[in-house]
Coordinates of N, CA and C in Angstrom, one line a residue:
Chain A
D1 N -7.7 12.8 -17.1 CA -6.6 12.3 -16.3 C -6.9 10.9 -15.8
G2 N -5.9 10.0 -16.0 CA -6.1 8.7 -15.5 C -5.7 8.6 -14.0
G3 N -6.5 7.7 -13.3 CA -6.2 7.6 -11.9 C -7.2 6.8 -11.1
I4 N -7.0 6.8 -9.8 CA -7.9 6.1 -8.9 C -8.6 7.1 -8.0
T5 N -9.9 7.1 -8.0 CA -10.7 8.0 -7.1 C -11.4 7.2 -6.0
Q6 N -11.4 7.8 -4.8 CA -12.1 7.2 -3.7 C -13.1 8.3 -3.1
S7 N -14.2 7.8 -2.8 CA -15.2 8.7 -2.2 C -16.0 8.0 -1.1
P8 N -16.4 8.7 -0.1 CA -16.1 10.1 0.2 C -14.7 10.2 0.8
K9 N -14.2 11.4 1.0 CA -12.9 11.6 1.7 C -13.0 11.3 3.2
Y10 N -14.1 11.8 3.8 CA -14.3 11.5 5.2 C -15.7 10.9 5.3
L11 N -15.9 9.9 6.2 CA -17.1 9.3 6.4 C -17.3 9.0 7.9
F12 N -18.5 9.3 8.4 CA -18.9 9.1 9.8 C -20.0 8.1 9.8
R13 N -19.9 7.2 10.7 CA -20.9 6.1 10.8 C -21.3 5.9 12.2
K14 N -22.6 5.7 12.4 CA -23.0 5.3 13.8 C -22.8 3.8 14.0
E15 N -22.7 3.4 15.2 CA -22.5 2.0 15.5 C -23.7 1.2 15.0
G16 N -23.5 0.1 14.4 CA -24.6 -0.7 13.9 C -25.0 -0.5 12.5
Q17 N -24.4 0.5 11.8 CA -24.7 0.9 10.4 C -23.7 0.2 9.5
N18 N -24.2 -0.2 8.3 CA -23.3 -0.5 7.2 C -23.0 0.7 6.4
V19 N -21.8 0.8 5.9 CA -21.4 1.9 5.0 C -20.6 1.3 3.8
T20 N -20.7 2.0 2.7 CA -20.0 1.5 1.5 C -19.0 2.6 1.0
L21 N -17.8 2.2 0.8 CA -16.7 3.1 0.3 C -16.6 2.8 -1.1
S22 N -16.5 3.9 -1.9 CA -16.4 3.8 -3.3 C -14.9 3.8 -3.8
C23 N -14.6 3.0 -4.8 CA -13.3 3.1 -5.4 C -13.5 2.9 -6.9
E24 N -13.0 3.8 -7.7 CA -13.1 3.8 -9.2 C -11.8 4.0 -9.8
Q25 N -11.5 3.3 -10.9 CA -10.2 3.6 -11.6 C -10.5 3.6 -13.1
N26 N -9.8 4.5 -13.8 CA -9.9 4.6 -15.3 C -8.6 4.2 -15.9
L27 N -7.8 3.4 -15.3 CA -6.5 3.0 -15.8 C -6.6 1.7 -16.6
N28 N -7.7 1.1 -16.7 CA -7.9 -0.2 -17.4 C -7.2 -1.3 -16.8
H29 N -7.0 -1.2 -15.4 CA -6.3 -2.2 -14.7 C -7.3 -3.4 -14.4
D30 N -6.7 -4.6 -14.4 CA -7.5 -5.8 -14.1 C -7.6 -6.0 -12.6
A31 N -6.6 -5.8 -11.8 CA -6.5 -6.1 -10.4 C -6.8 -4.9 -9.5
M32 N -7.6 -5.1 -8.5 CA -7.8 -4.0 -7.5 C -7.8 -4.6 -6.1
Y33 N -7.5 -3.7 -5.1 CA -7.2 -4.1 -3.8 C -7.7 -3.1 -2.8
W34 N -8.1 -3.6 -1.6 CA -8.5 -2.7 -0.5 C -7.6 -3.0 0.7
Y35 N -7.1 -1.9 1.3 CA -6.2 -2.0 2.5 C -6.8 -1.1 3.6
R36 N -6.4 -1.5 4.8 CA -6.8 -0.7 5.9 C -5.5 -0.2 6.6
Q37 N -5.4 1.0 7.1 CA -4.2 1.6 7.7 C -4.7 2.1 9.1
D38 N -4.0 1.7 10.1 CA -4.2 2.2 11.5 C -3.0 2.9 11.9
P39 N -3.2 3.9 12.8 CA -2.0 4.7 13.2 C -0.8 3.9 13.7
G40 N 0.3 4.2 13.2 CA 1.5 3.5 13.6 C 1.7 2.1 13.1
Q41 N 0.8 1.7 12.2 CA 0.9 0.4 11.6 C 1.0 0.5 10.1
G42 N 1.5 -0.6 9.5 CA 1.6 -0.6 8.0 C 0.2 -1.0 7.5
L43 N 0.1 -1.0 6.2 CA -1.2 -1.4 5.6 C -1.5 -2.9 5.7
R44 N -2.8 -3.2 5.9 CA -3.2 -4.6 5.9 C -4.2 -4.8 4.8
L45 N -4.1 -6.0 4.1 CA -5.0 -6.3 3.0 C -6.3 -6.8 3.5
I46 N -7.4 -6.2 3.0 CA -8.8 -6.6 3.3 C -9.3 -7.6 2.3
Y47 N -9.4 -7.2 1.1 CA -9.9 -8.0 -0.1 C -9.1 -7.6 -1.3
Y48 N -9.0 -8.5 -2.3 CA -8.4 -8.1 -3.6 C -9.2 -8.9 -4.7
S49 N -9.1 -8.3 -5.9 CA -9.8 -8.8 -7.0 C -8.8 -8.9 -8.2
Q50 N -8.6 -10.0 -8.7 CA -7.6 -10.2 -9.8 C -8.3 -9.9 -11.2
I51 N -9.6 -10.1 -11.2 CA -10.4 -9.9 -12.5 C -11.8 -9.7 -12.2
V52 N -12.6 -9.1 -13.1 CA -14.0 -8.9 -12.9 C -14.7 -10.1 -12.5
N53 N -15.7 -9.9 -11.6 CA -16.5 -11.0 -11.1 C -15.8 -12.0 -10.2
D54 N -14.6 -11.7 -9.7 CA -13.8 -12.6 -8.9 C -13.1 -11.7 -7.8
F55 N -13.1 -12.2 -6.6 CA -12.4 -11.6 -5.5 C -12.0 -12.6 -4.4
Q56 N -11.0 -12.3 -3.7 CA -10.5 -13.2 -2.6 C -10.3 -12.4 -1.3
K57 N -10.4 -13.1 -0.2 CA -10.2 -12.5 1.1 C -8.7 -12.2 1.3
G58 N -8.4 -11.1 1.9 CA -7.0 -10.8 2.3 C -6.8 -11.3 3.8
D59 N -6.0 -10.6 4.5 CA -5.6 -11.0 5.8 C -6.6 -10.6 6.9
I60 N -7.5 -9.6 6.6 CA -8.4 -9.1 7.7 C -9.8 -8.9 7.1
A61 N -10.4 -9.9 6.4 CA -11.6 -9.7 5.7 C -12.9 -9.7 6.6
E62 N -12.8 -10.2 7.8 CA -13.9 -10.3 8.7 C -14.6 -9.0 8.9
G63 N -15.9 -8.9 8.7 CA -16.7 -7.7 8.9 C -16.7 -6.8 7.6
Y64 N -16.1 -7.3 6.6 CA -16.1 -6.5 5.3 C -16.7 -7.3 4.2
S65 N -17.2 -6.7 3.1 CA -17.7 -7.3 1.9 C -17.3 -6.5 0.7
V66 N -17.2 -7.1 -0.4 CA -16.9 -6.4 -1.7 C -17.7 -7.0 -2.8
S67 N -17.6 -6.3 -3.9 CA -18.2 -6.8 -5.2 C -17.3 -6.3 -6.3
R68 N -17.3 -7.0 -7.4 CA -16.5 -6.5 -8.6 C -17.3 -6.9 -9.9
E69 N -18.4 -6.1 -10.1 CA -19.3 -6.3 -11.2 C -18.8 -5.6 -12.4
K70 N -17.9 -4.5 -12.3 CA -17.4 -3.8 -13.4 C -15.9 -3.7 -13.2
K71 N -15.2 -3.6 -14.3 CA -13.7 -3.6 -14.2 C -13.3 -2.3 -13.5
E72 N -14.0 -1.2 -13.7 CA -13.6 0.1 -13.1 C -13.9 0.2 -11.6
S73 N -14.7 -0.6 -11.1 CA -15.3 -0.3 -9.7 C -15.1 -1.5 -8.8
F74 N -14.7 -1.2 -7.5 CA -14.5 -2.2 -6.5 C -14.9 -1.6 -5.2
P75 N -16.2 -1.5 -4.9 CA -16.7 -0.9 -3.7 C -16.5 -1.9 -2.5
L76 N -16.2 -1.2 -1.3 CA -16.0 -2.0 -0.1 C -17.2 -1.6 0.9
T77 N -17.8 -2.6 1.5 CA -18.9 -2.3 2.5 C -18.3 -2.8 3.8
V78 N -18.4 -1.8 4.7 CA -18.0 -2.1 6.1 C -19.3 -2.4 6.9
T79 N -19.4 -3.6 7.3 CA -20.6 -4.0 8.0 C -20.6 -3.8 9.5
S80 N -21.8 -3.9 10.1 CA -21.8 -3.8 11.6 C -21.1 -4.9 12.3
A81 N -20.7 -5.9 11.6 CA -19.9 -7.0 12.2 C -18.5 -6.6 12.4
Q82 N -18.0 -5.6 11.8 CA -16.6 -5.1 12.0 C -16.5 -4.4 13.3
K83 N -15.8 -4.9 14.2 CA -15.8 -4.5 15.6 C -15.1 -3.1 15.8
N84 N -14.1 -2.9 15.0 CA -13.3 -1.7 15.2 C -13.0 -1.0 13.8
P85 N -14.0 -0.4 13.2 CA -13.9 0.0 11.8 C -13.2 1.4 11.6
T86 N -13.0 2.1 12.7 CA -12.4 3.4 12.5 C -11.0 3.3 12.0
A87 N -10.7 3.8 10.8 CA -9.4 3.6 10.2 C -9.3 4.4 8.9
F88 N -8.2 4.4 8.3 CA -8.0 5.0 7.0 C -8.0 3.9 5.9
Y89 N -8.9 4.0 4.9 CA -9.0 2.9 4.0 C -8.5 3.3 2.6
L90 N -7.6 2.5 2.1 CA -7.0 2.8 0.8 C -7.3 1.7 -0.2
C91 N -7.6 2.2 -1.4 CA -7.8 1.4 -2.6 C -6.7 1.5 -3.5
A92 N -6.3 0.4 -4.2 CA -5.2 0.4 -5.1 C -5.6 -0.5 -6.3
S93 N -4.8 -0.3 -7.4 CA -5.0 -1.2 -8.6 C -3.7 -1.4 -9.2
S94 N -3.6 -2.5 -10.0 CA -2.4 -2.8 -10.8 C -2.9 -3.4 -12.2
I95 N -2.0 -3.3 -13.2 CA -2.3 -3.8 -14.5 C -2.9 -5.2 -14.5
S96 N -2.2 -6.0 -13.7 CA -2.7 -7.4 -13.6 C -2.1 -7.9 -12.3
P97 N -2.5 -9.1 -11.8 CA -1.9 -9.7 -10.7 C -0.4 -9.9 -10.8
V98 N 0.1 -10.2 -12.1 CA 1.5 -10.5 -12.3 C 2.3 -9.2 -12.5
Y99 N 1.8 -8.3 -13.4 CA 2.4 -7.0 -13.6 C 1.8 -6.1 -12.5
N100 N 2.3 -6.2 -11.3 CA 1.5 -5.7 -10.2 C 2.1 -4.5 -9.4
E101 N 2.7 -3.6 -10.1 CA 3.1 -2.3 -9.4 C 1.7 -1.7 -9.1
Q102 N 1.6 -1.4 -7.8 CA 0.3 -1.0 -7.3 C 0.2 0.6 -7.2
F103 N -0.9 1.1 -7.7 CA -1.1 2.5 -7.6 C -2.3 2.8 -6.7
F104 N -2.2 3.8 -5.9 CA -3.2 4.0 -4.8 C -4.1 5.2 -5.0
G105 N -5.3 5.1 -4.5 CA -6.2 6.3 -4.4 C -5.8 7.2 -3.2
P106 N -6.6 8.3 -3.0 CA -6.3 9.2 -2.0 C -6.8 8.8 -0.6
G107 N -7.6 7.7 -0.5 CA -8.0 7.2 0.8 C -9.4 7.8 1.3
T108 N -10.0 7.0 2.1 CA -11.2 7.4 2.9 C -11.0 7.2 4.3
R109 N -11.2 8.3 5.1 CA -11.1 8.2 6.6 C -12.5 7.9 7.2
L110 N -12.6 6.7 7.8 CA -13.9 6.3 8.4 C -13.8 6.5 9.9
T111 N -14.8 7.1 10.4 CA -14.9 7.3 11.9 C -16.2 6.8 12.4
V112 N -16.2 6.0 13.4 CA -17.4 5.5 14.0 C -17.7 6.3 15.2
L113 N -18.9 6.8 15.2 CA -19.3 7.8 16.3 C -20.0 7.0 17.5
Chain B
K1 N 4.9 -17.2 7.9 CA 4.3 -16.0 7.5 C 5.3 -14.9 7.3
Q2 N 5.2 -14.2 6.2 CA 6.1 -13.1 5.9 C 6.0 -11.9 6.9
E3 N 7.1 -11.4 7.3 CA 7.1 -10.3 8.2 C 8.1 -9.3 7.6
V4 N 7.7 -8.0 7.6 CA 8.5 -6.9 7.0 C 8.8 -5.9 8.1
T5 N 10.1 -5.6 8.3 CA 10.5 -4.6 9.3 C 11.3 -3.5 8.7
Q6 N 11.0 -2.3 9.1 CA 11.7 -1.1 8.6 C 12.4 -0.4 9.7
I7 N 13.7 -0.1 9.5 CA 14.5 0.6 10.5 C 15.3 1.7 9.7
P8 N 15.4 2.9 10.4 CA 14.8 3.3 11.7 C 13.3 3.6 11.5
A9 N 12.6 3.7 12.6 CA 11.2 4.1 12.6 C 11.0 5.6 12.2
A10 N 12.0 6.4 12.6 CA 12.0 7.8 12.3 C 13.4 8.3 12.1
L11 N 13.6 9.3 11.2 CA 14.9 9.8 10.9 C 14.8 11.3 10.6
S12 N 15.6 12.0 11.2 CA 15.7 13.5 11.0 C 17.0 13.9 10.5
V13 N 17.1 14.5 9.3 CA 18.4 14.9 8.8 C 18.4 16.3 8.2
P14 N 19.6 16.9 8.1 CA 19.6 18.3 7.5 C 19.6 18.2 6.0
E15 N 19.1 19.2 5.4 CA 19.0 19.3 3.9 C 20.3 19.0 3.3
G16 N 20.3 18.3 2.2 CA 21.6 18.0 1.5 C 22.3 16.7 1.8
E17 N 21.8 16.1 2.9 CA 22.5 14.9 3.4 C 22.0 13.7 2.5
N18 N 22.9 12.7 2.3 CA 22.5 11.5 1.7 C 22.1 10.5 2.8
L19 N 21.0 9.7 2.5 CA 20.5 8.9 3.6 C 20.1 7.5 3.0
V20 N 20.0 6.6 4.0 CA 19.6 5.2 3.6 C 18.5 4.7 4.5
L21 N 17.4 4.2 3.9 CA 16.4 3.6 4.7 C 16.4 2.1 4.5
N22 N 16.2 1.3 5.5 CA 16.3 -0.1 5.5 C 15.0 -0.9 5.6
C23 N 14.9 -2.0 4.9 CA 13.7 -2.8 4.9 C 14.2 -4.3 5.0
S24 N 13.7 -5.1 5.9 CA 14.1 -6.5 6.0 C 12.9 -7.3 5.9
F25 N 13.0 -8.5 5.4 CA 11.8 -9.4 5.3 C 12.3 -10.8 5.7
T26 N 11.4 -11.6 6.3 CA 11.8 -12.9 6.8 C 11.8 -14.0 5.8
D27 N 11.0 -14.0 4.8 CA 11.0 -15.1 3.8 C 11.6 -14.6 2.5
S28 N 12.7 -15.2 2.1 CA 13.4 -14.7 0.9 C 12.7 -15.1 -0.4
A29 N 11.7 -15.9 -0.3 CA 11.0 -16.3 -1.6 C 10.0 -15.3 -2.0
I30 N 10.5 -14.1 -2.5 CA 9.6 -13.0 -2.9 C 9.6 -12.9 -4.4
Y31 N 8.5 -12.3 -4.9 CA 8.3 -12.1 -6.3 C 8.9 -10.7 -6.7
N32 N 8.5 -9.7 -5.9 CA 9.1 -8.4 -6.0 C 9.0 -7.6 -4.7
L33 N 9.6 -6.4 -4.7 CA 9.5 -5.5 -3.6 C 9.3 -4.1 -4.1
Q34 N 8.4 -3.4 -3.4 CA 8.0 -2.1 -3.9 C 8.3 -1.1 -2.7
W35 N 8.8 0.1 -3.1 CA 8.9 1.2 -2.1 C 7.9 2.3 -2.5
F36 N 7.3 2.8 -1.4 CA 6.2 3.8 -1.5 C 6.6 5.0 -0.7
R37 N 6.0 6.1 -1.0 CA 6.0 7.3 -0.2 C 4.6 7.7 0.2
Q38 N 4.4 8.1 1.4 CA 3.1 8.6 1.9 C 3.2 9.9 2.6
D39 N 2.5 10.9 2.1 CA 2.4 12.2 2.8 C 1.2 12.1 3.8
P40 N 1.3 12.9 4.8 CA 0.3 12.8 5.9 C -1.2 12.9 5.4
G41 N -2.0 12.0 5.7 CA -3.4 12.0 5.3 C -3.6 11.7 3.8
K42 N -2.6 11.2 3.1 CA -2.8 11.0 1.7 C -2.6 9.5 1.4
G43 N -2.8 9.2 0.1 CA -2.6 7.8 -0.4 C -1.1 7.6 -0.6
L44 N -0.8 6.4 -1.1 CA 0.6 6.0 -1.3 C 1.0 6.4 -2.7
T45 N 2.3 6.8 -2.9 CA 2.8 7.0 -4.2 C 3.9 6.0 -4.5
S46 N 3.8 5.3 -5.5 CA 4.9 4.3 -5.9 C 6.1 5.0 -6.3
L47 N 7.3 4.5 -5.7 CA 8.6 5.1 -6.0 C 9.4 4.2 -6.9
L48 N 9.5 3.0 -6.5 CA 10.4 2.0 -7.2 C 9.8 0.6 -7.0
L49 N 9.9 -0.2 -8.0 CA 9.6 -1.7 -7.9 C 10.8 -2.5 -8.3
I50 N 11.2 -3.4 -7.5 CA 12.3 -4.3 -7.9 C 11.9 -5.7 -8.0
Q51 N 12.1 -6.3 -9.2 CA 11.7 -7.7 -9.3 C 12.8 -8.5 -8.6
S52 N 12.4 -9.8 -8.3 CA 13.3 -10.6 -7.5 C 14.6 -10.9 -8.2
S53 N 14.6 -10.8 -9.6 CA 15.8 -11.1 -10.4 C 16.7 -9.9 -10.5
Q54 N 16.2 -8.8 -10.0 CA 17.0 -7.6 -10.1 C 17.8 -7.3 -8.8
R55 N 18.9 -6.5 -9.0 CA 19.6 -6.1 -7.8 C 19.3 -4.7 -7.4
E56 N 19.0 -3.8 -8.3 CA 18.7 -2.4 -8.0 C 17.9 -1.8 -9.1
Q57 N 17.2 -0.6 -8.6 CA 16.5 0.2 -9.5 C 16.7 1.6 -9.1
T58 N 16.7 2.5 -10.1 CA 17.1 3.9 -9.9 C 16.0 4.8 -10.5
S59 N 15.7 5.9 -9.8 CA 14.8 6.9 -10.4 C 15.2 8.2 -9.8
G60 N 15.8 9.1 -10.6 CA 16.3 10.4 -10.2 C 17.3 10.2 -9.0
R61 N 16.9 10.9 -7.9 CA 17.8 10.8 -6.7 C 17.6 9.6 -5.8
L62 N 16.7 8.7 -6.3 CA 16.4 7.5 -5.5 C 17.1 6.3 -6.1
N63 N 17.6 5.4 -5.2 CA 18.2 4.1 -5.7 C 17.8 3.1 -4.7
A64 N 17.1 2.0 -5.2 CA 16.7 0.9 -4.3 C 17.5 -0.3 -4.7
S65 N 18.0 -1.0 -3.6 CA 18.7 -2.2 -3.9 C 18.0 -3.4 -3.2
L66 N 18.3 -4.6 -3.7 CA 17.6 -5.8 -3.2 C 18.7 -6.9 -3.0
D67 N 18.7 -7.5 -1.8 CA 19.6 -8.7 -1.6 C 18.6 -9.7 -1.1
K68 N 18.1 -10.5 -2.0 CA 17.0 -11.4 -1.6 C 17.5 -12.5 -0.7
S69 N 18.8 -13.0 -0.8 CA 19.3 -14.1 0.0 C 19.4 -13.7 1.4
S70 N 19.7 -12.4 1.7 CA 19.8 -11.9 3.1 C 18.5 -11.3 3.6
G71 N 17.5 -11.2 2.7 CA 16.2 -10.6 3.1 C 16.3 -9.1 3.4
R72 N 17.0 -8.4 2.5 CA 17.1 -7.0 2.8 C 17.0 -6.1 1.5
S73 N 16.4 -4.9 1.7 CA 16.4 -3.9 0.7 C 16.7 -2.6 1.3
T74 N 17.4 -1.7 0.6 CA 17.7 -0.4 1.0 C 17.2 0.6 0.0
L75 N 16.7 1.8 0.5 CA 16.3 2.9 -0.3 C 17.3 4.0 0.0
Y76 N 18.1 4.4 -1.0 CA 19.1 5.4 -0.9 C 18.5 6.7 -1.5
I77 N 18.5 7.8 -0.7 CA 18.1 9.1 -1.2 C 19.3 10.0 -1.2
A78 N 19.6 10.5 -2.4 CA 20.8 11.4 -2.5 C 20.3 12.9 -2.4
A79 N 21.2 13.7 -1.8 CA 21.0 15.1 -1.7 C 19.6 15.5 -1.2
S80 N 19.3 15.0 0.0 CA 17.9 15.2 0.5 C 17.4 16.6 0.5
Q81 N 16.1 16.8 0.3 CA 15.4 18.1 0.3 C 14.3 18.1 1.3
P82 N 13.9 19.3 1.8 CA 12.7 19.3 2.7 C 11.4 18.7 2.1
G83 N 11.3 18.7 0.7 CA 10.2 18.1 0.1 C 10.2 16.6 0.1
D84 N 11.3 16.0 0.5 CA 11.4 14.5 0.7 C 10.7 14.1 2.0
S85 N 10.4 15.0 2.9 CA 9.8 14.7 4.2 C 8.5 13.9 4.0
A86 N 8.4 12.7 4.5 CA 7.2 11.9 4.3 C 7.5 10.6 5.0
T87 N 6.5 9.7 5.0 CA 6.7 8.3 5.5 C 7.0 7.4 4.3
Y88 N 8.0 6.6 4.4 CA 8.5 5.7 3.4 C 8.1 4.3 3.8
L89 N 7.4 3.6 2.9 CA 7.0 2.2 3.2 C 7.6 1.3 2.2
C90 N 8.0 0.1 2.6 CA 8.3 -1.0 1.7 C 7.3 -2.1 1.8
A91 N 7.1 -2.8 0.7 CA 6.2 -3.9 0.7 C 6.7 -5.0 -0.2
V92 N 6.5 -6.3 0.2 CA 6.9 -7.4 -0.5 C 5.7 -8.2 -1.0
D93 N 5.9 -8.8 -2.2 CA 4.9 -9.6 -2.9 C 5.5 -11.0 -3.0
A94 N 4.8 -12.0 -2.4 CA 5.3 -13.4 -2.4 C 5.2 -14.1 -3.7
G95 N 4.3 -13.6 -4.5 CA 4.0 -14.2 -5.8 C 3.3 -15.6 -5.7
G96 N 3.5 -16.4 -6.7 CA 2.9 -17.7 -6.7 C 1.4 -17.6 -6.7
T97 N 0.7 -18.2 -5.8 CA -0.8 -18.1 -5.7 C -1.2 -16.8 -5.0
S98 N -0.2 -16.0 -4.6 CA -0.5 -14.8 -3.8 C -0.1 -13.5 -4.6
Y99 N 0.0 -13.6 -5.9 CA 0.3 -12.4 -6.7 C -0.5 -11.2 -6.3
G100 N 0.2 -10.1 -6.0 CA -0.5 -8.9 -5.7 C -0.8 -8.7 -4.2
K101 N -0.6 -9.8 -3.4 CA -0.9 -9.6 -2.0 C 0.4 -9.1 -1.3
L102 N 0.4 -7.8 -1.0 CA 1.6 -7.2 -0.5 C 1.6 -7.3 1.0
T103 N 2.7 -7.5 1.6 CA 3.0 -7.4 3.0 C 3.8 -6.2 3.3
F104 N 3.3 -5.2 4.1 CA 3.9 -3.9 4.3 C 4.7 -3.9 5.6
G105 N 5.8 -3.1 5.6 CA 6.5 -2.7 6.8 C 5.7 -1.6 7.4
Q106 N 6.1 -1.2 8.6 CA 5.4 -0.1 9.3 C 5.9 1.3 8.9
G107 N 6.9 1.4 8.1 CA 7.3 2.6 7.6 C 8.4 3.3 8.4
T108 N 9.1 4.2 7.7 CA 10.1 5.1 8.3 C 9.6 6.6 8.0
I109 N 9.5 7.3 9.1 CA 9.1 8.7 9.0 C 10.3 9.6 8.8
L110 N 10.4 10.2 7.7 CA 11.6 11.0 7.4 C 11.3 12.5 7.5
T111 N 12.1 13.2 8.2 CA 12.0 14.7 8.2 C 13.4 15.2 7.8
V112 N 13.3 16.1 6.7 CA 14.5 16.8 6.2 C 14.3 18.3 6.6
H113 N 15.2 18.8 7.4 CA 15.0 20.2 7.8 C 16.0 21.1 7.1
P114 N 15.5 22.3 6.8 CA 16.3 23.2 6.0 C 17.6 23.6 6.8

């Protein structure tokens, strides 16, 4: 089955720890995106990558980092510098930046203890 | 800066009713607009994508229209069913150097009761 997978589904982090969220796609899509969703708010873009080995900051990149070493994978690291990391994180991909109907994974819910 | 607003924030209708969800955006220079559905605790499902040159798109009981000059889009759902209950989100893409950077509205929570 083609699609986007995210793991883990639930993640708990102690304050001061870095954690990495996984996002994998087997759709052969060039572009990938990370969003954050808070209760009662729309999605906000954290980082996006238009092609392998390239990525750009979105609207709320502070306290996050990404890498794009493989076309299929776009992991997101939530660092200790992110002041309010508790949220629902969603990964998406599209064929390309131009043909950009976005398809989403099931999400990871991160809770800071 | 692009801002996207969805009205109403919540809507409750009886099964079988036709309904309209509204999305407005402040900057009419968009590349495309996409409508999504989100079930509680789940990811988003793409429903319809309208390019800036198009006026509407249809998929089954769903019809989305776009009036770029007035900064508005509507999602029409015909003969609503309880399974349509979900949050509906619209998002706009400004294109240009920002291809793929979507700006989302806050969503409309739809409840269809039997």
